[in-house]
Structures are given as structure tokens and as C-alpha cells.
mmCIF file with all atom_site columns, C-alpha atoms in Angstrom:
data_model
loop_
_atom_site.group_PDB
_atom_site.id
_atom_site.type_symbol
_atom_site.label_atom_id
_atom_site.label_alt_id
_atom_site.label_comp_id
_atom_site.label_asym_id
_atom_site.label_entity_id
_atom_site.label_seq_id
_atom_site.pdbx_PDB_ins_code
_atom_site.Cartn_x
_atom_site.Cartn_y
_atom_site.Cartn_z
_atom_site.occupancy
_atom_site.B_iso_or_equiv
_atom_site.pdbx_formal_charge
_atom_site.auth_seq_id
_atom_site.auth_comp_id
_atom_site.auth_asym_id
_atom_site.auth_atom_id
_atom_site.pdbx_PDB_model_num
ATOM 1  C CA . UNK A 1 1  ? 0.000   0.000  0.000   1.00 95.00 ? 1  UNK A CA 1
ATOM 2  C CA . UNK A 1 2  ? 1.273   3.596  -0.652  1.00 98.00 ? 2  UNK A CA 1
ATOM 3  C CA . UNK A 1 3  ? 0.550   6.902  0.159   1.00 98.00 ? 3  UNK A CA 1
ATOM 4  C CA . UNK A 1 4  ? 0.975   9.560  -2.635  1.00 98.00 ? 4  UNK A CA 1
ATOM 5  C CA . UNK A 1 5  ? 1.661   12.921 -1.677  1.00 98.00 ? 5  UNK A CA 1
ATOM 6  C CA . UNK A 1 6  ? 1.612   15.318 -4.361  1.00 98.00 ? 6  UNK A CA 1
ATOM 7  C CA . UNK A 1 7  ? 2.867   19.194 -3.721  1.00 98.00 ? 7  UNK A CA 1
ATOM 8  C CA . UNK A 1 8  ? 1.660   21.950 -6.212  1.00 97.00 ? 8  UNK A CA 1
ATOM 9  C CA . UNK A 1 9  ? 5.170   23.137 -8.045  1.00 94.00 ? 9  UNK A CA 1
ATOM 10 C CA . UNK A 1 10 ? 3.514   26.115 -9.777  1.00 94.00 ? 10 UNK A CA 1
ATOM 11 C CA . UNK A 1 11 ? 0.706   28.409 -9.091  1.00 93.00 ? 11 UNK A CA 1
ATOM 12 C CA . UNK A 1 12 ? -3.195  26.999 -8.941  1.00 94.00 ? 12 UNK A CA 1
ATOM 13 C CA . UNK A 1 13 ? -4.053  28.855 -11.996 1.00 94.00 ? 13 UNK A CA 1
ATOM 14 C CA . UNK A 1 14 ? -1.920  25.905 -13.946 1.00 96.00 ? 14 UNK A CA 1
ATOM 15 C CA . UNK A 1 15 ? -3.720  23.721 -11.495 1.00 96.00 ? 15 UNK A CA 1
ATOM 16 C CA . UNK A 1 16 ? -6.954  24.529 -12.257 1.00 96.00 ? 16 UNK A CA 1
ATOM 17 C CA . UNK A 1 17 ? -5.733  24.409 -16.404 1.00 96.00 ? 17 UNK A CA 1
ATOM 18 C CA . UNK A 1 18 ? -5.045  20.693 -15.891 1.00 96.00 ? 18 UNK A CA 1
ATOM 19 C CA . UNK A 1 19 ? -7.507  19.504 -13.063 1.00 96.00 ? 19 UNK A CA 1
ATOM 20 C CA . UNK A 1 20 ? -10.253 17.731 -15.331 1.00 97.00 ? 20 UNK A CA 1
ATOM 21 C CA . UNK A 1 21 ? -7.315  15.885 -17.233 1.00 98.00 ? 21 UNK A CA 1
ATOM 22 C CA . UNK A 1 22 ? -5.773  14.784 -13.727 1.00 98.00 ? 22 UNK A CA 1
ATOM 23 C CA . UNK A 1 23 ? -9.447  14.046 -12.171 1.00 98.00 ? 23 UNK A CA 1
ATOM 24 C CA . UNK A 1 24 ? -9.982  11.796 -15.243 1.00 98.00 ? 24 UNK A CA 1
ATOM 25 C CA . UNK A 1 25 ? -6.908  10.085 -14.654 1.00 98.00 ? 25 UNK A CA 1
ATOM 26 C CA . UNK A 1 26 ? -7.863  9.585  -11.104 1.00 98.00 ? 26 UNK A CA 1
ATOM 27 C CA . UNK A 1 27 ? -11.183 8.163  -12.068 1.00 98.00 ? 27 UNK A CA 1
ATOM 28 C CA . UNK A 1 28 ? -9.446  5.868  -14.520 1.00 98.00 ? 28 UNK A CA 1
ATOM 29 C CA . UNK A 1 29 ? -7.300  4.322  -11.516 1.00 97.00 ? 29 UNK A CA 1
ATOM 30 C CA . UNK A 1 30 ? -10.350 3.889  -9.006  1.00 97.00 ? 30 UNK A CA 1
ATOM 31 C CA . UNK A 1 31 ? -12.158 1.930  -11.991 1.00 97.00 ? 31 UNK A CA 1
ATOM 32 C CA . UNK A 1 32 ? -8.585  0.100  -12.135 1.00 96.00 ? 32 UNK A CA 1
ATOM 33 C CA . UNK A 1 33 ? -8.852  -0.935 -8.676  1.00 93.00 ? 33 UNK A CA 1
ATOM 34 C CA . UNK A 1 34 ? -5.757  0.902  -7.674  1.00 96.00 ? 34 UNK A CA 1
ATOM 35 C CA . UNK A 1 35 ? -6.976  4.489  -5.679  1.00 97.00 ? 35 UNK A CA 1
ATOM 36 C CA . UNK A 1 36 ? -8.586  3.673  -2.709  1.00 95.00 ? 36 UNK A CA 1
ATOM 37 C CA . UNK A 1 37 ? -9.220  7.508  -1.883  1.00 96.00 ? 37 UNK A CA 1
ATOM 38 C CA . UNK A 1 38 ? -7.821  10.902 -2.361  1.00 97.00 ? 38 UNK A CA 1
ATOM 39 C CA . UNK A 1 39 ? -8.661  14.508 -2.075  1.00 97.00 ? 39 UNK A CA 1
ATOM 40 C CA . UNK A 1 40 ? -6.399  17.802 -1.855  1.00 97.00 ? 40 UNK A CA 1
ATOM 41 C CA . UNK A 1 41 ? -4.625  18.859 1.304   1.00 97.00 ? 41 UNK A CA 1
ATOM 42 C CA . UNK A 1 42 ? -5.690  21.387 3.314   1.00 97.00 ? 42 UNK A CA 1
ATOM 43 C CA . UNK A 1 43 ? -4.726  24.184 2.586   1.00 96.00 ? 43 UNK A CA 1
ATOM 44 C CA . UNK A 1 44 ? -4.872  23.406 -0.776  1.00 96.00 ? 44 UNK A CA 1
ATOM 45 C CA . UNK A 1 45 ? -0.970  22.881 -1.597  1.00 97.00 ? 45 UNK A CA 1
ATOM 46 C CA . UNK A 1 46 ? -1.298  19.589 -3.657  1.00 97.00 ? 46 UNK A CA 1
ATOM 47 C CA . UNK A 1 47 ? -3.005  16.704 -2.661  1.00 98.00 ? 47 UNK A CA 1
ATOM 48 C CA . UNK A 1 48 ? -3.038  12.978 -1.236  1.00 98.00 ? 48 UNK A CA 1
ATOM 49 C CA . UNK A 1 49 ? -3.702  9.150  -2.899  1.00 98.00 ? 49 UNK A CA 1
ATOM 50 C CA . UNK A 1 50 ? -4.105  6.534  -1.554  1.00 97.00 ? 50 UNK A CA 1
ATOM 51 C CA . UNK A 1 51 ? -2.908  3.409  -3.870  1.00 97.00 ? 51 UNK A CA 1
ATOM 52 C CA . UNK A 1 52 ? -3.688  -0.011 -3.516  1.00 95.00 ? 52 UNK A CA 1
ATOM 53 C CA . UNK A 1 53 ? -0.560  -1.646 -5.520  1.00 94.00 ? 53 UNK A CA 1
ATOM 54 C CA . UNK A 1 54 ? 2.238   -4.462 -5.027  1.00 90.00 ? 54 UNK A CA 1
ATOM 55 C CA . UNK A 1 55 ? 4.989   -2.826 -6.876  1.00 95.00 ? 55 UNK A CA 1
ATOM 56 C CA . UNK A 1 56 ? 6.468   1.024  -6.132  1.00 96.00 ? 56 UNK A CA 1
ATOM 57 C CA . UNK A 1 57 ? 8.277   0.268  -10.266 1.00 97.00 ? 57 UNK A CA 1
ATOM 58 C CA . UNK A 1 58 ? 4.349   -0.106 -11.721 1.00 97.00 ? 58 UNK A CA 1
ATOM 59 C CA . UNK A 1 59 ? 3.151   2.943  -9.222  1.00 98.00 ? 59 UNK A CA 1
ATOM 60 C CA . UNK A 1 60 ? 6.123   5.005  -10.487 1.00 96.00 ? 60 UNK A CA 1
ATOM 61 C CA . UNK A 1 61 ? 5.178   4.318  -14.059 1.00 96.00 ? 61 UNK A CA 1
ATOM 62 C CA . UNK A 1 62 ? 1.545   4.867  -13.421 1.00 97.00 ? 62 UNK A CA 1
ATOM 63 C CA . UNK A 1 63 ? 1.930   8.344  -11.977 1.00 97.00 ? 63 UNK A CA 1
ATOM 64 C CA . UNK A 1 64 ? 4.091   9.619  -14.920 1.00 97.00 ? 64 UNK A CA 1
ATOM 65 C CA . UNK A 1 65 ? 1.055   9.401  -16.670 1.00 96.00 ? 65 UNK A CA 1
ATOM 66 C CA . UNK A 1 66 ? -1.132  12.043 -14.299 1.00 97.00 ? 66 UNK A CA 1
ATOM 67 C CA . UNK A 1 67 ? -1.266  14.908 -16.216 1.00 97.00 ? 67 UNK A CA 1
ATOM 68 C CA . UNK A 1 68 ? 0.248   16.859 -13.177 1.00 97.00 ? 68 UNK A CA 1
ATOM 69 C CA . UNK A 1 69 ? 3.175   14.888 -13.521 1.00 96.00 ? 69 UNK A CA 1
ATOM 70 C CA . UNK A 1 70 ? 3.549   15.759 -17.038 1.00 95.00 ? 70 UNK A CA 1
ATOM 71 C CA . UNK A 1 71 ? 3.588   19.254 -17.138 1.00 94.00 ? 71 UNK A CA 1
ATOM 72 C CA . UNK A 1 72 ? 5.264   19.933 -14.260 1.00 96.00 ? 72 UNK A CA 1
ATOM 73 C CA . UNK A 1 73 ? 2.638   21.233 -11.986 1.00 96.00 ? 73 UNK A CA 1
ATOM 74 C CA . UNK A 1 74 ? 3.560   18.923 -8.983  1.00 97.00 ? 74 UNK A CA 1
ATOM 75 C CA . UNK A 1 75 ? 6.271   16.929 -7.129  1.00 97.00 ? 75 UNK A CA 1
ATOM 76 C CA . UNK A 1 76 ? 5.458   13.388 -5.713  1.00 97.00 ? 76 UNK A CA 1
ATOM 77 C CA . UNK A 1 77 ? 6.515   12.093 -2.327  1.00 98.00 ? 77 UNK A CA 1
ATOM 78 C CA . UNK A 1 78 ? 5.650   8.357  -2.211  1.00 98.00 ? 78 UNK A CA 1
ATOM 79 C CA . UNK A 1 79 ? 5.422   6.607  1.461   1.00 98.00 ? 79 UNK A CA 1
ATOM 80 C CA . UNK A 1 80 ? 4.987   2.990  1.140   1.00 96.00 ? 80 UNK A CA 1
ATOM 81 C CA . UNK A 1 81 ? 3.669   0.606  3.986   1.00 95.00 ? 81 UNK A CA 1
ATOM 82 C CA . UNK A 1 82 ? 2.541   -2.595 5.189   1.00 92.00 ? 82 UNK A CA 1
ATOM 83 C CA . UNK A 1 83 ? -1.151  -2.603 6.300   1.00 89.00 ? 83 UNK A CA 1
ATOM 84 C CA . UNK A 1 84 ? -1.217  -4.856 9.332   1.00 90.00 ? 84 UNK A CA 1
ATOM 85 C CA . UNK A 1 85 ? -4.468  -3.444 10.597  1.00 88.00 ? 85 UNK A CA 1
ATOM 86 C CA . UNK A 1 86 ? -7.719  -1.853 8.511   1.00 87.00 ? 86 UNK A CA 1
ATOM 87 C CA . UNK A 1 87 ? -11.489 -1.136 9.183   1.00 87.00 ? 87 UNK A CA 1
ATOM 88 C CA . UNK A 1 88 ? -13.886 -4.007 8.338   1.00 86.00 ? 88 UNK A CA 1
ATOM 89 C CA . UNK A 1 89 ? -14.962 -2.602 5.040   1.00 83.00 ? 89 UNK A CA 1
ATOM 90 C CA . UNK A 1 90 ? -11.309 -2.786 3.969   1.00 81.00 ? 90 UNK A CA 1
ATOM 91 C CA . UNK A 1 91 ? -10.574 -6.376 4.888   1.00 77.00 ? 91 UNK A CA 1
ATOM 92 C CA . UNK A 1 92 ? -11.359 -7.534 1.452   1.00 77.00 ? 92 UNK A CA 1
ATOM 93 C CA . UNK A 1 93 ? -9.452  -4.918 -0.140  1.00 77.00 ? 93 UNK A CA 1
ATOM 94 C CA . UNK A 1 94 ? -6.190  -4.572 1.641   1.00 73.00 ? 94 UNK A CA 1
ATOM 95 C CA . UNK A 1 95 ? -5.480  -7.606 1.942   1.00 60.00 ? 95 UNK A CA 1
ATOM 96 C CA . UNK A 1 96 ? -5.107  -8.701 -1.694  1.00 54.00 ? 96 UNK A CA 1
#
């Protein structure tokens, strides 16, 4: 499991530019089965996703392809862990 943090690198005018291209990737990854959740940071200074996925190498390749990635507009920190305990609804989910 890994937590993406993603810090604005540019002013939220270029945000907004690219935000449906980077929602629509987002939605693309939750039908995937690999975003679990995600939402900007508050204040709004980037955001946070959280990724369901067994390999950092395929989540590194995936996120070159969020538009925010591509031109520039943000920097990723990626924090990856071992889920040892989850809510009910996640059992399913997390432990797959």
C-alpha cells in the first residue's frame, strides 16, 4: 500500500488548467482498482492518494502518466507501507 503525496510546483491557476485531465486520470485508476481515496490537502498545496498496488516500479510508471506529472505542476513524495491493521470494510481490499 502507498501513500501519494503530491505538492503543487507552480501556481493553482496551472492547477486549475489541468484539473479535469488529472481528475480523469484519477477516475481511470479507481475503476482500475488501484486508488482507494484521495482529495487535496488542506490548505490546498497539492493533494493525497491513496494506492492499492504491489509494486512502487508499476506505481512510479503509473503516476508519470497524471497529467500533473507531465507538465510539471507537482512533485510526488511516495510513502509505502505494510497494512497490518484496517477497518472491516477494507478487509477484502487490503489484503489482496
Amino acid at each position: 500500500m502507498f501513500i501519494v503525496s503530491i505538492t503543487y510546483h507552480t501556481n493553482l491557476s496551472q492547477v486549475e488548467e489541468a484539473l479535469q485531465a488529472h481528475l480523469n486520470f484519477l477516475d481511470d485508476n479507481y475503476q482500475a482498482g488501484h486508488f482507494l481515496a484521495s482529495g487535496p490537502k488542506v490548505p490546498r498545496t497539492g493533494g493525497i492518494i491513496l494506492v492499492n498496488m504491489q509494486s512502487r516500479d508499476e506505481l512510479h510508471i503509473l503516476l508519470e502518466n497524471d497529467p500533473f506529472y507531465r507538465e510539471g505542476i507537482a512533485v510526488y513524495e511516495i510513502t509505502e507501507f505494510t497494512v497490518t491493521k484496517s477497518a472491516e470494510c477494507l478487509k477484502d481490499i487490503v489484503s489482496s
